[in-house]
Amino acid sequence: RVLALASLLELTGIVATMLFFLTAASVTRCLMLQHWTALPSARQEDDESGKGESLATRFGAPDQQSLGSGILMTALILLLIAFSGTLISSIGTGVVPALAAGTSIALLACLSFNRLCKVKISGRSGDTLGACQQLGEVAFYIGVLIAI
């Protein structure tokens, strides 16, 4: 992540890098929310570990309305950043294709990770939620760098 941000800073300048950083945070948290709602808890109440249910299981996954709200807010943030980035960043109209590439690759990475979690551990855990966000963020930066 640090290397990707340093590369972005060198290629696009501070303003565009800040916009990409904010977008990555928004997009990947939405993808984490999708991961949370798409998969059941990997650890069931009566598992052999003796640990009982996880905190995430106890409080429950977000409902579809929460996911929809997260997607809507992320879309609005993407539009705002695309518009403002086109006007004020050093790469001008190159912001929009870079955002599209970053978001697409992050989405692909997180959906692939969802499938892996379903196959390997039969669901999600707090660790997979965090891993989904981190994987998505790195994938987002890679997509942006490819597009630039």
Coordinates of N, CA and C in Angstrom, one line a residue:
R1 N 0.8 -1.2 0.0 CA 0.0 0.0 0.0 C 0.9 1.3 0.0
V2 N 1.9 1.2 0.8 CA 2.8 2.4 0.9 C 3.5 2.6 -0.5
L3 N 3.9 1.6 -1.1 CA 4.6 1.7 -2.4 C 3.6 2.2 -3.4
A4 N 2.4 1.8 -3.4 CA 1.4 2.2 -4.4 C 1.1 3.7 -4.1
L5 N 1.0 4.1 -2.9 CA 0.7 5.5 -2.6 C 1.9 6.4 -3.0
A6 N 3.1 5.9 -2.8 CA 4.3 6.7 -3.2 C 4.3 6.8 -4.7
S7 N 4.0 5.8 -5.4 CA 4.0 5.8 -6.9 C 2.9 6.8 -7.4
L8 N 1.7 6.7 -6.7 CA 0.7 7.7 -7.1 C 1.1 9.1 -6.9
L9 N 1.7 9.3 -5.7 CA 2.2 10.7 -5.4 C 3.2 11.2 -6.5
E10 N 4.1 10.4 -6.9 CA 5.1 10.7 -7.9 C 4.4 11.0 -9.2
L11 N 3.5 10.1 -9.6 CA 2.9 10.2 -10.9 C 1.8 11.3 -11.0
T12 N 1.0 11.5 -10.0 CA -0.2 12.4 -10.1 C -0.1 13.7 -9.2
G13 N 0.7 13.7 -8.2 CA 0.8 14.9 -7.3 C -0.1 14.6 -6.1
I14 N 0.0 15.6 -5.2 CA -0.6 15.4 -3.9 C -2.1 15.4 -3.9
V15 N -2.7 16.3 -4.7 CA -4.2 16.4 -4.8 C -4.8 15.2 -5.3
A16 N -4.4 14.7 -6.4 CA -4.9 13.4 -7.0 C -4.7 12.2 -6.0
T17 N -3.5 12.2 -5.4 CA -3.2 11.1 -4.5 C -4.2 11.1 -3.3
M18 N -4.5 12.3 -2.8 CA -5.4 12.4 -1.7 C -6.8 12.0 -2.1
L19 N -7.2 12.3 -3.3 CA -8.5 11.9 -3.8 C -8.6 10.4 -4.0
F20 N -7.5 9.8 -4.5 CA -7.5 8.4 -4.6 C -7.5 7.7 -3.3
F21 N -6.8 8.2 -2.3 CA -6.8 7.7 -1.0 C -8.2 7.7 -0.3
L22 N -8.9 8.8 -0.4 CA -10.2 8.9 0.1 C -11.2 8.0 -0.6
T23 N -11.1 7.9 -1.9 CA -11.9 6.9 -2.7 C -11.7 5.5 -2.3
A24 N -10.4 5.1 -2.1 CA -10.1 3.8 -1.7 C -10.7 3.4 -0.4
A25 N -10.6 4.4 0.6 CA -11.2 4.1 1.9 C -12.7 3.9 1.8
S26 N -13.4 4.7 1.0 CA -14.8 4.6 0.8 C -15.2 3.3 0.1
V27 N -14.6 3.0 -1.0 CA -14.9 1.9 -1.8 C -14.7 0.6 -1.0
T28 N -13.5 0.5 -0.4 CA -13.2 -0.8 0.3 C -14.0 -1.0 1.5
R29 N -14.5 0.0 2.2 CA -15.4 -0.2 3.3 C -16.7 -0.7 2.9
C30 N -17.2 -0.2 1.7 CA -18.4 -0.7 1.1 C -18.2 -2.2 0.7
L31 N -17.1 -2.5 0.2 CA -16.8 -3.9 -0.2 C -16.8 -4.8 1.0
M32 N -16.3 -4.3 2.1 CA -16.2 -5.0 3.4 C -17.7 -5.3 3.9
L33 N -18.5 -4.3 3.7 CA -19.9 -4.4 4.1 C -20.6 -5.5 3.2
Q34 N -20.2 -5.5 2.0 CA -20.8 -6.5 1.1 C -20.3 -7.9 1.5
H35 N -19.0 -8.0 1.9 CA -18.5 -9.3 2.3 C -19.3 -9.8 3.6
W36 N -19.5 -8.8 4.5 CA -20.2 -9.1 5.7 C -21.6 -9.6 5.5
T37 N -22.3 -9.0 4.5 CA -23.7 -9.4 4.3 C -23.8 -10.6 3.4
A38 N -22.8 -10.9 2.6 CA -22.9 -12.0 1.6 C -22.6 -13.4 2.2
L39 N -21.9 -13.4 3.3 CA -21.5 -14.7 3.9 C -22.0 -14.9 5.3
P40 N -22.3 -16.1 5.6 CA -22.7 -16.4 7.0 C -21.4 -16.4 7.9
S41 N -21.6 -16.4 9.2 CA -20.5 -16.5 10.1 C -19.8 -17.9 9.9
A42 N -18.5 -17.8 9.9 CA -17.7 -19.1 9.7 C -17.8 -19.9 11.0
R43 N -17.9 -19.2 12.1 CA -17.9 -19.9 13.4 C -19.4 -19.9 13.9
Q44 N -19.9 -21.1 14.1 CA -21.2 -21.3 14.6 C -21.2 -21.4 16.2
E45 N -22.4 -21.2 16.8 CA -22.5 -21.2 18.2 C -21.9 -22.4 18.9
D46 N -22.2 -23.6 18.3 CA -21.8 -24.8 19.0 C -20.5 -25.4 18.3
D47 N -19.6 -24.6 18.0 CA -18.4 -25.2 17.4 C -17.5 -25.8 18.4
E48 N -16.5 -26.6 18.0 CA -15.7 -27.4 18.9 C -14.6 -26.5 19.6
S49 N -14.5 -25.3 19.2 CA -13.4 -24.5 19.8 C -13.7 -24.1 21.3
G50 N -15.0 -24.2 21.6 CA -15.4 -23.8 23.0 C -15.5 -22.3 23.2
K51 N -15.3 -21.6 22.1 CA -15.3 -20.1 22.3 C -16.6 -19.5 22.2
G52 N -17.6 -20.2 21.8 CA -19.0 -19.7 21.6 C -19.1 -18.8 20.4
E53 N -20.1 -18.1 20.3 CA -20.3 -17.2 19.1 C -19.4 -16.0 19.1
S54 N -19.1 -15.6 17.9 CA -18.2 -14.4 17.8 C -19.0 -13.2 18.0
L55 N -18.3 -12.1 18.2 CA -18.9 -10.8 18.5 C -19.7 -10.4 17.3
A56 N -19.2 -10.6 16.1 CA -19.9 -10.2 14.8 C -21.2 -11.0 14.7
T57 N -21.2 -12.3 15.1 CA -22.3 -13.1 15.1 C -23.4 -12.7 16.1
R58 N -22.9 -12.3 17.3 CA -23.8 -11.9 18.4 C -24.6 -10.7 17.9
F59 N -23.9 -9.7 17.3 CA -24.6 -8.5 16.9 C -25.3 -8.6 15.5
G60 N -24.9 -9.6 14.8 CA -25.6 -9.8 13.5 C -25.0 -9.1 12.3
A61 N -25.2 -9.6 11.2 CA -24.7 -8.9 9.9 C -25.6 -7.8 9.6
P62 N -25.1 -6.8 8.9 CA -26.0 -5.7 8.5 C -27.1 -6.2 7.5
D63 N -28.2 -5.5 7.5 CA -29.3 -6.0 6.7 C -29.1 -5.4 5.3
Q64 N -30.0 -5.8 4.4 CA -29.8 -5.3 3.0 C -30.0 -3.8 2.8
Q65 N -30.8 -3.2 3.7 CA -31.0 -1.8 3.7 C -29.7 -1.1 4.0
S66 N -29.0 -1.6 5.0 CA -27.7 -1.0 5.3 C -26.7 -1.1 4.2
L67 N -26.7 -2.3 3.5 CA -25.8 -2.5 2.4 C -26.2 -1.5 1.3
G68 N -27.5 -1.3 1.0 CA -27.9 -0.4 0.0 C -27.5 1.0 0.3
S69 N -27.6 1.4 1.6 CA -27.2 2.8 2.0 C -25.7 2.9 1.8
G70 N -24.9 1.9 2.1 CA -23.5 2.0 1.9 C -23.1 2.1 0.5
I71 N -23.8 1.4 -0.4 CA -23.5 1.5 -1.8 C -23.9 2.8 -2.3
L72 N -25.0 3.4 -1.9 CA -25.5 4.7 -2.3 C -24.5 5.8 -1.9
M73 N -24.0 5.7 -0.6 CA -23.1 6.7 -0.1 C -21.7 6.6 -0.9
T74 N -21.3 5.4 -1.2 CA -20.1 5.2 -1.9 C -20.2 5.7 -3.3
A75 N -21.3 5.5 -3.9 CA -21.5 6.0 -5.3 C -21.5 7.6 -5.3
L76 N -22.1 8.2 -4.3 CA -22.1 9.6 -4.2 C -20.7 10.2 -4.0
I77 N -19.9 9.5 -3.1 CA -18.5 9.9 -2.9 C -17.7 9.7 -4.2
L78 N -17.9 8.6 -4.9 CA -17.2 8.4 -6.2 C -17.5 9.6 -7.2
L79 N -18.8 9.9 -7.3 CA -19.2 11.0 -8.2 C -18.6 12.3 -7.8
L80 N -18.6 12.6 -6.5 CA -18.0 13.9 -6.0 C -16.5 13.9 -6.3
I81 N -15.9 12.8 -6.0 CA -14.4 12.8 -6.2 C -14.1 12.8 -7.7
A82 N -14.8 12.2 -8.5 CA -14.6 12.2 -9.9 C -14.8 13.6 -10.5
F83 N -15.8 14.3 -10.0 CA -16.1 15.7 -10.5 C -15.0 16.6 -10.0
S84 N -14.7 16.6 -8.7 CA -13.7 17.5 -8.2 C -12.3 17.2 -8.7
G85 N -12.0 15.9 -8.8 CA -10.7 15.5 -9.3 C -10.4 15.9 -10.7
T86 N -11.5 15.9 -11.5 CA -11.4 16.4 -12.9 C -11.0 17.9 -13.0
L87 N -11.6 18.6 -12.0 CA -11.4 20.1 -12.0 C -10.1 20.5 -11.4
I88 N -9.6 19.8 -10.3 CA -8.5 20.4 -9.5 C -7.2 19.5 -9.5
S89 N -7.3 18.3 -10.1 CA -6.1 17.5 -10.0 C -5.2 17.7 -11.2
S90 N -4.0 17.3 -11.1 CA -3.0 17.5 -12.2 C -3.3 16.5 -13.4
I91 N -4.0 15.5 -13.1 CA -4.3 14.5 -14.3 C -5.6 14.8 -14.9
G92 N -6.4 15.8 -14.5 CA -7.6 16.2 -15.1 C -8.6 15.1 -15.4
T93 N -9.0 14.9 -16.6 CA -10.0 13.9 -17.0 C -9.5 12.5 -16.8
G94 N -8.2 12.3 -16.5 CA -7.7 10.9 -16.3 C -8.2 10.4 -14.9
V95 N -8.8 11.2 -14.1 CA -9.2 10.7 -12.8 C -10.4 9.7 -13.0
V96 N -11.3 10.0 -13.9 CA -12.5 9.1 -14.0 C -12.1 7.7 -14.5
P97 N -11.3 7.5 -15.5 CA -10.9 6.1 -15.9 C -10.1 5.5 -14.8
A98 N -9.3 6.2 -14.1 CA -8.5 5.6 -13.0 C -9.4 5.2 -11.9
L99 N -10.4 6.0 -11.5 CA -11.4 5.6 -10.5 C -12.1 4.3 -10.9
A100 N -12.5 4.3 -12.2 CA -13.3 3.2 -12.7 C -12.4 1.9 -12.6
A101 N -11.2 2.0 -13.0 CA -10.3 0.8 -13.0 C -10.0 0.4 -11.6
G102 N -9.7 1.3 -10.7 CA -9.5 0.9 -9.3 C -10.7 0.3 -8.7
T103 N -11.8 0.8 -8.9 CA -13.1 0.3 -8.3 C -13.4 -1.1 -8.9
S104 N -13.2 -1.3 -10.2 CA -13.5 -2.6 -10.8 C -12.5 -3.7 -10.3
I105 N -11.3 -3.3 -10.2 CA -10.3 -4.4 -9.8 C -10.5 -4.7 -8.3
A106 N -10.8 -3.7 -7.5 CA -11.1 -3.9 -6.1 C -12.3 -4.8 -5.9
L107 N -13.4 -4.5 -6.7 CA -14.6 -5.3 -6.6 C -14.3 -6.8 -7.0
L108 N -13.5 -7.0 -8.1 CA -13.2 -8.3 -8.5 C -12.4 -9.0 -7.5
A109 N -11.4 -8.4 -6.9 CA -10.6 -9.0 -5.8 C -11.4 -9.4 -4.6
C110 N -12.3 -8.5 -4.2 CA -13.1 -8.8 -3.0 C -14.2 -9.9 -3.3
L111 N -14.8 -9.9 -4.5 CA -15.7 -11.0 -4.8 C -15.0 -12.4 -4.9
S112 N -13.7 -12.3 -5.4 CA -12.9 -13.6 -5.5 C -12.6 -14.0 -4.0
F113 N -12.3 -13.1 -3.2 CA -12.0 -13.4 -1.8 C -13.2 -13.9 -1.1
N114 N -14.4 -13.4 -1.4 CA -15.7 -14.0 -0.8 C -15.8 -15.4 -1.2
R115 N -15.5 -15.7 -2.4 CA -15.6 -17.1 -2.9 C -14.6 -18.0 -2.1
L116 N -13.4 -17.5 -2.0 CA -12.4 -18.3 -1.3 C -12.8 -18.5 0.2
C117 N -13.3 -17.5 0.8 CA -13.8 -17.7 2.2 C -14.9 -18.7 2.3
K118 N -15.8 -18.7 1.4 CA -16.9 -19.6 1.4 C -16.4 -21.0 1.2
V119 N -15.5 -21.2 0.4 CA -14.9 -22.6 0.1 C -14.1 -23.1 1.3
K120 N -13.2 -22.2 1.8 CA -12.2 -22.6 2.8 C -12.7 -22.7 4.2
I121 N -13.5 -21.7 4.6 CA -13.9 -21.6 6.0 C -15.4 -21.5 6.2
S122 N -16.1 -21.7 5.1 CA -17.6 -21.7 5.0 C -18.2 -20.4 5.5
G123 N -17.6 -19.3 5.4 CA -18.2 -18.0 5.8 C -17.2 -16.9 6.0
R124 N -17.5 -16.0 6.9 CA -16.7 -14.9 7.2 C -16.4 -14.9 8.7
S125 N -15.4 -14.1 9.0 CA -15.0 -13.9 10.4 C -14.5 -12.4 10.5
G126 N -14.2 -12.0 11.7 CA -13.7 -10.6 11.8 C -12.4 -10.4 11.1
D127 N -11.6 -11.5 11.1 CA -10.3 -11.4 10.3 C -10.6 -11.3 8.8
T128 N -11.6 -12.0 8.3 CA -11.8 -11.9 6.9 C -12.4 -10.6 6.5
L129 N -13.2 -10.0 7.4 CA -13.7 -8.6 7.1 C -12.5 -7.6 6.9
G130 N -11.6 -7.7 7.8 CA -10.4 -6.8 7.7 C -9.5 -7.1 6.5
A131 N -9.4 -8.4 6.3 CA -8.6 -8.8 5.1 C -9.2 -8.4 3.8
C132 N -10.5 -8.5 3.7 CA -11.3 -8.0 2.5 C -11.0 -6.5 2.3
Q133 N -11.1 -5.7 3.3 CA -10.8 -4.3 3.2 C -9.4 -4.0 2.7
Q134 N -8.4 -4.7 3.3 CA -7.0 -4.5 3.0 C -6.7 -4.9 1.5
L135 N -7.2 -6.1 1.2 CA -7.1 -6.6 -0.2 C -7.7 -5.7 -1.2
G136 N -8.9 -5.2 -0.9 CA -9.6 -4.3 -1.8 C -8.8 -3.0 -2.0
E137 N -8.2 -2.5 -0.9 CA -7.5 -1.2 -1.0 C -6.2 -1.4 -1.9
V138 N -5.5 -2.4 -1.7 CA -4.3 -2.7 -2.5 C -4.7 -2.9 -4.0
A139 N -5.8 -3.7 -4.2 CA -6.3 -3.9 -5.6 C -6.7 -2.6 -6.2
F140 N -7.4 -1.7 -5.4 CA -7.8 -0.4 -5.9 C -6.6 0.4 -6.4
Y141 N -5.6 0.5 -5.6 CA -4.4 1.2 -6.0 C -3.7 0.6 -7.2
I142 N -3.7 -0.7 -7.3 CA -3.1 -1.3 -8.5 C -3.9 -0.9 -9.7
G143 N -5.2 -1.0 -9.6 CA -6.1 -0.6 -10.8 C -5.9 0.9 -11.2
V144 N -5.8 1.7 -10.2 CA -5.5 3.2 -10.5 C -4.2 3.3 -11.2
L145 N -3.1 2.6 -10.7 CA -1.8 2.7 -11.3 C -1.8 2.2 -12.7
I146 N -2.5 1.1 -13.0 CA -2.6 0.5 -14.3 C -3.3 1.5 -15.3
A147 N -4.3 2.2 -14.8 CA -5.0 3.2 -15.7 C -4.3 4.4 -15.9
I148 N -3.4 4.8 -15.0 CA -2.6 6.0 -15.2 C -1.4 5.7 -16.1

